[in-house]
GROMACS .gro file of C-alpha atoms in nm:
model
  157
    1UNK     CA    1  15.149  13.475  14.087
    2UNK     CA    2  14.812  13.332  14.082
    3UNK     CA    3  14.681  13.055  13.813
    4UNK     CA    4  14.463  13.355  13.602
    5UNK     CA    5  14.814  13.583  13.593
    6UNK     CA    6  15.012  13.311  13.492
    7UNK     CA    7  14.747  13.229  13.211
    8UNK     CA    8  14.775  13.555  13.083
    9UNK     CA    9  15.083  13.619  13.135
   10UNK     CA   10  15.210  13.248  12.946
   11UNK     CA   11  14.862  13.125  12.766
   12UNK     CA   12  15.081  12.862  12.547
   13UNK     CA   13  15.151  12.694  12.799
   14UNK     CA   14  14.888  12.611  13.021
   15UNK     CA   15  14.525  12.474  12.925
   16UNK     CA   16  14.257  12.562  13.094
   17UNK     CA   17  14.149  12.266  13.315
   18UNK     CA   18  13.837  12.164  13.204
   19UNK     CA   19  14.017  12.208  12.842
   20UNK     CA   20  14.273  11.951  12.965
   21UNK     CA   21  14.059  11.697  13.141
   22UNK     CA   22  13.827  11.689  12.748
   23UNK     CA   23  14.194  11.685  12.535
   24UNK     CA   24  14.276  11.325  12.771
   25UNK     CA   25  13.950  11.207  12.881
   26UNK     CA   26  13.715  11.322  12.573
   27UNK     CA   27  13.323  11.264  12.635
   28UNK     CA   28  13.169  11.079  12.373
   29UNK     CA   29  12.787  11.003  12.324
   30UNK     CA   30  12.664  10.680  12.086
   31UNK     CA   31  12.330  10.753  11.955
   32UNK     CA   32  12.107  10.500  11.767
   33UNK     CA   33  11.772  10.670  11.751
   34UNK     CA   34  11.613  10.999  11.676
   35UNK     CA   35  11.907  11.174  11.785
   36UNK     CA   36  12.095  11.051  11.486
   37UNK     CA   37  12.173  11.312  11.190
   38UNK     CA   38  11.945  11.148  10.932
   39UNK     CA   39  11.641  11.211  11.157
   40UNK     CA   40  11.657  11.613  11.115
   41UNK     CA   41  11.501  11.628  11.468
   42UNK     CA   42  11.488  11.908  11.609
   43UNK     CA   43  11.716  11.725  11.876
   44UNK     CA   44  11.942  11.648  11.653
   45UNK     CA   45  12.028  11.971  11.560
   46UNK     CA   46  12.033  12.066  11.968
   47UNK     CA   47  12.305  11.748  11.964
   48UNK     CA   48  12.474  11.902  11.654
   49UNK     CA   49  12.557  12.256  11.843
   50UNK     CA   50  12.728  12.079  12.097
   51UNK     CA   51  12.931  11.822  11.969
   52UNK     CA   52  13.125  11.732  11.677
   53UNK     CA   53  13.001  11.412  11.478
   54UNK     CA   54  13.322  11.128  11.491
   55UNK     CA   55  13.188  10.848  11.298
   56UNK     CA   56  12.916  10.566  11.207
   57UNK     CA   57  12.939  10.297  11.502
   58UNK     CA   58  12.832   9.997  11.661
   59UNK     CA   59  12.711   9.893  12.010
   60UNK     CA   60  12.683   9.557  12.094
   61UNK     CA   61  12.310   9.519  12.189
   62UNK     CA   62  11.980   9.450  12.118
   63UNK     CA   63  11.721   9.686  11.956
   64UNK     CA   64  11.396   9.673  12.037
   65UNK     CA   65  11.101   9.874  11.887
   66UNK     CA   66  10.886  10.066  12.154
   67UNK     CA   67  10.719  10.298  12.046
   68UNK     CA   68  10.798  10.534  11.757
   69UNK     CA   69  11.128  10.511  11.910
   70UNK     CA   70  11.397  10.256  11.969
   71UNK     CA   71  11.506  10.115  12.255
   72UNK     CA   72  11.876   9.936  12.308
   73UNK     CA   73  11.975   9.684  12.580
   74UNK     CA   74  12.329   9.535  12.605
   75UNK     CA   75  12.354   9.191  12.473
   76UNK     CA   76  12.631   8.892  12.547
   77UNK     CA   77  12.566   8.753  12.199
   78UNK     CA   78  12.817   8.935  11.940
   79UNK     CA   79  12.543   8.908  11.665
   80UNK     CA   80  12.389   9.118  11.849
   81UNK     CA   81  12.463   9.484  11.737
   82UNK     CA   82  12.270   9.840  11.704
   83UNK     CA   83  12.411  10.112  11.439
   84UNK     CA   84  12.412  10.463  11.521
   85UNK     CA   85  12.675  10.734  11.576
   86UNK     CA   86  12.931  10.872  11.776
   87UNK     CA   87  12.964  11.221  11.860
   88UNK     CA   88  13.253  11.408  12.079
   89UNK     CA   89  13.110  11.615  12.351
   90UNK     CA   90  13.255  11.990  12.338
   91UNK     CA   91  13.012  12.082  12.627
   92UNK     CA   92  12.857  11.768  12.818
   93UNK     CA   93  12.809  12.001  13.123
   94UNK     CA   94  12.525  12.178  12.873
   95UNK     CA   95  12.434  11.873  12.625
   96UNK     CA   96  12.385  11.561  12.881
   97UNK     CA   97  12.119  11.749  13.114
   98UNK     CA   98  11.922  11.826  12.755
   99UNK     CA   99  11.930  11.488  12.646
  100UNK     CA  100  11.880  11.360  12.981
  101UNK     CA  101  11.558  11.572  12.983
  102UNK     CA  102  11.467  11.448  12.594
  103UNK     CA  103  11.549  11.069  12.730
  104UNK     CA  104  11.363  11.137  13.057
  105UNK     CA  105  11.675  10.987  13.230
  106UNK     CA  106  11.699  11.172  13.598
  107UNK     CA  107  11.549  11.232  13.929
  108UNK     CA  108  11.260  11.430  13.793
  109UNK     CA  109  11.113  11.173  13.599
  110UNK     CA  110  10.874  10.850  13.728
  111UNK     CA  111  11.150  10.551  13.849
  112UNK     CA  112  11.258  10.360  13.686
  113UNK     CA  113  11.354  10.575  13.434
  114UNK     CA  114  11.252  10.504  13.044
  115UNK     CA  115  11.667  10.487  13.017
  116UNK     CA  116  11.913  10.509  13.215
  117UNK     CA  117  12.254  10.669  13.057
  118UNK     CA  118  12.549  10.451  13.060
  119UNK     CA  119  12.928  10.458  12.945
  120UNK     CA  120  12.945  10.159  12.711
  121UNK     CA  121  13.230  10.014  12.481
  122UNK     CA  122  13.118  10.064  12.106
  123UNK     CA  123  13.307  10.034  11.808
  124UNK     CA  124  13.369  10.303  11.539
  125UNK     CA  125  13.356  10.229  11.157
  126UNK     CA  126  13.731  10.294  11.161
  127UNK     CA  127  13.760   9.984  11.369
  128UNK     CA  128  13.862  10.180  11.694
  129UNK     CA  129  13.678  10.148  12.075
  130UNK     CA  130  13.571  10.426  12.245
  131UNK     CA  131  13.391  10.434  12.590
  132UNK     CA  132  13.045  10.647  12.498
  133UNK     CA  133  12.751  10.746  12.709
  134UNK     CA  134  12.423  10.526  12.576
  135UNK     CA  135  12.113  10.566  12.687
  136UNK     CA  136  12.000  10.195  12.771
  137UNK     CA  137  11.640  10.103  12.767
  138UNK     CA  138  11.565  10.075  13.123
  139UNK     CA  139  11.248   9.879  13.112
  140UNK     CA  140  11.146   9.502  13.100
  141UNK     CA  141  11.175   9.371  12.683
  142UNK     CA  142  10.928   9.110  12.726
  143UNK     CA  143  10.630   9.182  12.465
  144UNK     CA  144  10.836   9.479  12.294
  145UNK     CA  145  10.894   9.388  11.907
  146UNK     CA  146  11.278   9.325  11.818
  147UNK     CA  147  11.351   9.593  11.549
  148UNK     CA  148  11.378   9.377  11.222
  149UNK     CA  149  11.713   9.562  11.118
  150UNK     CA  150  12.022   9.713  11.431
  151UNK     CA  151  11.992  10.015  11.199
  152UNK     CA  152  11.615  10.175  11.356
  153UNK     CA  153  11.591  10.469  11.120
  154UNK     CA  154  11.543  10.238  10.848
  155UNK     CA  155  11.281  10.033  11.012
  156UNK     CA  156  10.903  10.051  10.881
  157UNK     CA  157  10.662  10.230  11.109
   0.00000   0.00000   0.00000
């Protein structure tokens, strides 16, 4: 009997694989920027179709202002910390090559990269760690403006 048979034949009891390997090793994306829900970006709402918001979080970092945009870098110094949001991944195969494009983060873009995305340890408002994909600043701090508050969207402009 092959593995679509025995699906069909017993569906309780067997997952589909790529439904297995997201129930034990879920995908989770940390967002501090104009990703995040408050922003009503029109990337936010791409974000929102594929994932399912967890909760408010922090990264341990440093935000700096670059442009209209933030930029995070990790940071030894537990003062240090950048608020944003944690979202489950339903379909990273389809979401992380959007955002990738949005954060120009890839082998099409100029190297280095603006960011570079990165599984980092970040801490939900329930006081639970999760592993989450960041997208890091990727580019030298020195002369960018520390944002004034590790919440961005509530910076001035």
């Amino acid at each position: 009997m092959d593995s679509w048979s025995f699906q069909a034949e017993f569906p309780s009891l067997s997952l589909g694989i790529s439904e297995d390997r997201r129930i034990m090793n879920p995908d989770y994306i940390f967002v501090y920027g104009t990703l995040r829900r408050d922003t009503n970006s029109e990337m936010s709402h791409l974000l929102a179709k594929h994932t399912e918001f967890v909760d408010d979080a922090t990264y341990q970092g440093r935000l700096y202002k670059v442009d209209s945009y933030p930029g995070a870098v990790p940071s030894d110094d537990p003062n240090d910390v950048v608020q944003g949001e944690v979202y489950l991944l339903h379909q990273a195969d389809v979401a992380l090559p959007l955002l990738d494009q949005y954060e120009e983060f890839g082998p099409e873009f100029p190297e280095p990269n603006e960011y570079s995305r990165q599984k980092q340890s970040v801490l939900l408002k329930s006081g639970r760690f999760v592993t989450a994909w960041v997208y890091v600043y990727n580019h030298p701090t020195e002369g960018l403006e520390l944002a004034e508050s590790a919440n961005f969207i509530q910076q001035p402009l």
